[in-house]
mmCIF file of C-alpha atoms in Angstrom:
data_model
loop_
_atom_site.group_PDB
_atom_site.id
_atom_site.type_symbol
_atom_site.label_atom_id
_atom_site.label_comp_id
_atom_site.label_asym_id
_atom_site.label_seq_id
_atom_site.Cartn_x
_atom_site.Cartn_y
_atom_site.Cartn_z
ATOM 1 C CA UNK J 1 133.138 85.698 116.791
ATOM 2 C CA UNK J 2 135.732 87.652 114.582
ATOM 3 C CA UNK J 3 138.225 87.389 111.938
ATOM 4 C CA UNK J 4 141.436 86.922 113.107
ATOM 5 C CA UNK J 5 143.541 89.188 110.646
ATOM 6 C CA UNK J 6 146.520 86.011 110.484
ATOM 7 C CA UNK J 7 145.065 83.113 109.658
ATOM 8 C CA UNK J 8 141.570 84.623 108.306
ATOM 9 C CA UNK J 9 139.199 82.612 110.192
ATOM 10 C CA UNK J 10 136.257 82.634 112.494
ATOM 11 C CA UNK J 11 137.188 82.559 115.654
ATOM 12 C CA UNK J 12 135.168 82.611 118.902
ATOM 13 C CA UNK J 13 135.758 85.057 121.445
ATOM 14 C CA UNK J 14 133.841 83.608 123.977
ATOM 15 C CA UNK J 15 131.354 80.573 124.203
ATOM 16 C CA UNK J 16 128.308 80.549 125.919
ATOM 17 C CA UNK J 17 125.066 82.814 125.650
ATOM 18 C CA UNK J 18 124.635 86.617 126.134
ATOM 19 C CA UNK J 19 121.668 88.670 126.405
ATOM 20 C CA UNK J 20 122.120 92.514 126.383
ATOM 21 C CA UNK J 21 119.295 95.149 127.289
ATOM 22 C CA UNK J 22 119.710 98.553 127.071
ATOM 23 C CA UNK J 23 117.685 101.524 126.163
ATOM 24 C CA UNK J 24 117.934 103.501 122.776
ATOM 25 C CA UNK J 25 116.997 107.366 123.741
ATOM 26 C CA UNK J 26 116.608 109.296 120.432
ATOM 27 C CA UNK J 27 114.657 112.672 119.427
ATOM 28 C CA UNK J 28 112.374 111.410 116.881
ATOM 29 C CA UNK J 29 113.161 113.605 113.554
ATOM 30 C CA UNK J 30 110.574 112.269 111.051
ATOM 31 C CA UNK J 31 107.087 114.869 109.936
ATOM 32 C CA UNK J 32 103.587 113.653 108.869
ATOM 33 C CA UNK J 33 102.768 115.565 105.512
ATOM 34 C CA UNK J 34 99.482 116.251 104.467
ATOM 35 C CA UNK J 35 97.991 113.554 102.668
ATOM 36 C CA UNK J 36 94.448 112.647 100.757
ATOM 37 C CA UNK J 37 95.711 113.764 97.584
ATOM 38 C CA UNK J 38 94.558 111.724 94.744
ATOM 39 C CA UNK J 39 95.983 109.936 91.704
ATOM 40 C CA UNK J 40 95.262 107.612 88.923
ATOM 41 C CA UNK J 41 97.650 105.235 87.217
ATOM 42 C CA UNK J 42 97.325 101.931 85.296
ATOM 43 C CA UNK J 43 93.537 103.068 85.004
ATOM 44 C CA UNK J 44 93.565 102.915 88.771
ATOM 45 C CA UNK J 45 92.273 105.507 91.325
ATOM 46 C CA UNK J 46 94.541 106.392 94.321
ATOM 47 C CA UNK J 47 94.258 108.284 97.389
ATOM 48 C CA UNK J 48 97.077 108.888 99.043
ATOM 49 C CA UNK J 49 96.473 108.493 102.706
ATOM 50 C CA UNK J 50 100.178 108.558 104.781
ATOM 51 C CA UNK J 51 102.884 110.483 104.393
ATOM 52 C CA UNK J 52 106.020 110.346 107.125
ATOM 53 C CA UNK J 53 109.963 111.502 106.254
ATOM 54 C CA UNK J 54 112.622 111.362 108.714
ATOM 55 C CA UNK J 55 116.601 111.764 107.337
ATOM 56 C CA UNK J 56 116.864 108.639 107.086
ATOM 57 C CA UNK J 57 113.571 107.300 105.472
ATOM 58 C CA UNK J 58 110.372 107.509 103.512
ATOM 59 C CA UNK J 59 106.986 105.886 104.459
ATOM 60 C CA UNK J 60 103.594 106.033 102.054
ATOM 61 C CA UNK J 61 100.675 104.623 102.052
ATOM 62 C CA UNK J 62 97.965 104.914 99.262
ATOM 63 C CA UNK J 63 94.782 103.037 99.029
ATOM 64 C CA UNK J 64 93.569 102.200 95.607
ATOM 65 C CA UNK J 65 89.671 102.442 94.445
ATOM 66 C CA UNK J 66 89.814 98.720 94.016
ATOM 67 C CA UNK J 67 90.665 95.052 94.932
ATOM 68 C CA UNK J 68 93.447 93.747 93.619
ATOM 69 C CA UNK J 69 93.115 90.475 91.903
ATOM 70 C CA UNK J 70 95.370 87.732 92.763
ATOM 71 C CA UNK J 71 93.434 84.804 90.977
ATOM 72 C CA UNK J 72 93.584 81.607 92.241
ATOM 73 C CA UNK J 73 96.498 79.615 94.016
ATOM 74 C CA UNK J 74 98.074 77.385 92.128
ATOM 75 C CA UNK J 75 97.551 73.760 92.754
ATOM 76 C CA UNK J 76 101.112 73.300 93.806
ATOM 77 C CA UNK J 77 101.107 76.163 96.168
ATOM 78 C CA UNK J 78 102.615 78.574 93.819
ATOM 79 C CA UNK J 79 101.819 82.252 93.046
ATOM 80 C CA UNK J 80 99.357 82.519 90.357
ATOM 81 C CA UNK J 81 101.077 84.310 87.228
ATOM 82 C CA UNK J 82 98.806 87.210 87.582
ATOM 83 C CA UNK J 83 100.012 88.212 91.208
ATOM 84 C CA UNK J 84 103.600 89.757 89.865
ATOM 85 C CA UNK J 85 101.018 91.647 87.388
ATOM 86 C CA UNK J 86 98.888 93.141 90.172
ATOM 87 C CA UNK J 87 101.971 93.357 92.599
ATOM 88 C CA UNK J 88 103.266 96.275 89.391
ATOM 89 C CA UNK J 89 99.911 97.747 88.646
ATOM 90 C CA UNK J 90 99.530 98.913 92.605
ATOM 91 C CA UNK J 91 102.730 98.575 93.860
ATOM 92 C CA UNK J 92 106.070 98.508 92.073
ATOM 93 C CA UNK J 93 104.735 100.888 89.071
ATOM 94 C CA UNK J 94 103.879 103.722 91.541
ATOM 95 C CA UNK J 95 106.975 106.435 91.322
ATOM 96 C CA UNK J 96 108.027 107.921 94.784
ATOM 97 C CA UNK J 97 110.436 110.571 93.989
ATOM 98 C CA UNK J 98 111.913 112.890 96.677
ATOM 99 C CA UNK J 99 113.404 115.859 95.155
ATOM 100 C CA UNK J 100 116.082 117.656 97.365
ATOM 101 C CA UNK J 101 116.475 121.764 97.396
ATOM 102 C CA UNK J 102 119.449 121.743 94.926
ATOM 103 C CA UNK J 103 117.183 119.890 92.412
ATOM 104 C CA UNK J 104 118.723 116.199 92.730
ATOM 105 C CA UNK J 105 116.145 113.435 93.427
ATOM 106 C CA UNK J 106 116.304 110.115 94.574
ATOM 107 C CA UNK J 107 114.062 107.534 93.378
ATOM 108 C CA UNK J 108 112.287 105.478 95.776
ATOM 109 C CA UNK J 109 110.008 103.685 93.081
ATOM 110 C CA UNK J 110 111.521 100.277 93.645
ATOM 111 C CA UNK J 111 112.019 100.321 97.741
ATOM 112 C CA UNK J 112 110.239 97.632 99.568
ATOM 113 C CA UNK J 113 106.143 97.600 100.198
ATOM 114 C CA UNK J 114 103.528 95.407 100.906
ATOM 115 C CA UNK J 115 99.941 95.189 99.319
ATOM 116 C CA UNK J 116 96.752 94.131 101.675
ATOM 117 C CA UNK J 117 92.838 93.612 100.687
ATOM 118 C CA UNK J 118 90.198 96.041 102.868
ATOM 119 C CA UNK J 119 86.788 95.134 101.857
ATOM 120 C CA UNK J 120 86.943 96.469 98.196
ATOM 121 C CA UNK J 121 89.784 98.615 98.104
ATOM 122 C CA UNK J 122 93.995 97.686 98.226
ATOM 123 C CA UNK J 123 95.745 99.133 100.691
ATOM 124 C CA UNK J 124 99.620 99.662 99.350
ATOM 125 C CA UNK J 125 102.911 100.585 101.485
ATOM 126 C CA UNK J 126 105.755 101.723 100.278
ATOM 127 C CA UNK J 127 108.703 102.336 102.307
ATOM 128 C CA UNK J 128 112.611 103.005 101.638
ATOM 129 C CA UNK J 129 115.844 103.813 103.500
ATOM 130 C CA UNK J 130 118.188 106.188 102.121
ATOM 131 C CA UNK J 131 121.645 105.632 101.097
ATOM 132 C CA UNK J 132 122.500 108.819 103.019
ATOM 133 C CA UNK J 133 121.167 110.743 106.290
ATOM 134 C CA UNK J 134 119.587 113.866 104.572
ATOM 135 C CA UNK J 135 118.617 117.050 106.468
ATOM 136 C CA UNK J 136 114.895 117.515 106.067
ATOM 137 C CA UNK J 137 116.339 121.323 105.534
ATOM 138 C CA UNK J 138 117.388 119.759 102.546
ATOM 139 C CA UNK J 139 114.428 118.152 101.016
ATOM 140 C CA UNK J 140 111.697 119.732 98.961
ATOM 141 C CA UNK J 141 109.376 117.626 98.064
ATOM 142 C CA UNK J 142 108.297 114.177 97.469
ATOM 143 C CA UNK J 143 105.990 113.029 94.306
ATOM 144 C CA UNK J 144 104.247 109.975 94.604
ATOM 145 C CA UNK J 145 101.911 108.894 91.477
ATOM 146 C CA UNK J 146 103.190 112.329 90.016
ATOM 147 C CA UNK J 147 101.267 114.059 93.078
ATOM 148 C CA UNK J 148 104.124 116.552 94.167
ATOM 149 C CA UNK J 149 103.468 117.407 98.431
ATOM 150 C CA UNK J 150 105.952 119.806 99.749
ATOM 151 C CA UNK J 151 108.221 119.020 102.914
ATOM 152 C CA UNK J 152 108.387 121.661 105.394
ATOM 153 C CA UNK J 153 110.829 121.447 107.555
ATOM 154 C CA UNK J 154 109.768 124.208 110.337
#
């Protein structure tokens, strides 16, 4: 389907079904930093256990000292009220900052994540795309929890 420019609506190319396949081949361009570094926030202890940066994106993952607790389901299926208060504490309240060479950062605080239960500890991913593709010649560093790990680009 596209827009035709005159009359501004949909209009279908061709009907029926297609199926493409091809093959993507790409260099891959993202580095594993060190990890294991600790932190503590919200009176919680972290341990920062993935670290990958391409260009294009960010990836952490940090496992917390504890469970989260989501309380009980409501009866009506809803979220408890508590959840968006853990989701914060381990999640959404943990600052990922990457800080470029010419001293500009870009917060990644608020990108997408996900929070998962392993035995008694919280296993948290965060991961963000970048508005821009930036050279890993031009990055720094990133800080996560206020834990600053260089990014060596070599």
């Amino acid at each position: 389907r596209y827009c035709d420019p005159v009359s501004g609506k949909m209009v279908a190319l061709s009907d029926g079904e297609w199926k493409f396949d091809f093959s993507v081949d790409y260099e891959d361009s993202s580095v594993s930093l060190p990890a294991e570094e600790t932190f503590s926030h919200n009176g919680i202890h972290f341990t920062i256990t993935e670290i990958s940066i391409s260009p294009v994106a960010a990836h952490v993952v940090y496992r917390a000292d504890s469970r989260a607790d989501w309380g009980k389901e409501a009866a009506d299926g809803r979220e408890p009220s508590q959840a968006a208060g853990e989701s914060d504490r381990f999640l959404g309240n943990v600052s990922v900052i990457l800080t470029k060479k010419d001293g500009s950062t870009l917060d990644l605080t608020g990108s997408g994540g996900s929070i998962q239960a392993s035995g008694d500890k919280t296993v948290c991913t965060k991961s963000g795309m970048f508005k821009e593709i930036i050279p890993l010649k031009d990055m720094e560093s990133i800080t996560i929890g206020g834990v600053q790990i260089p990014i060596h680009s070599d």
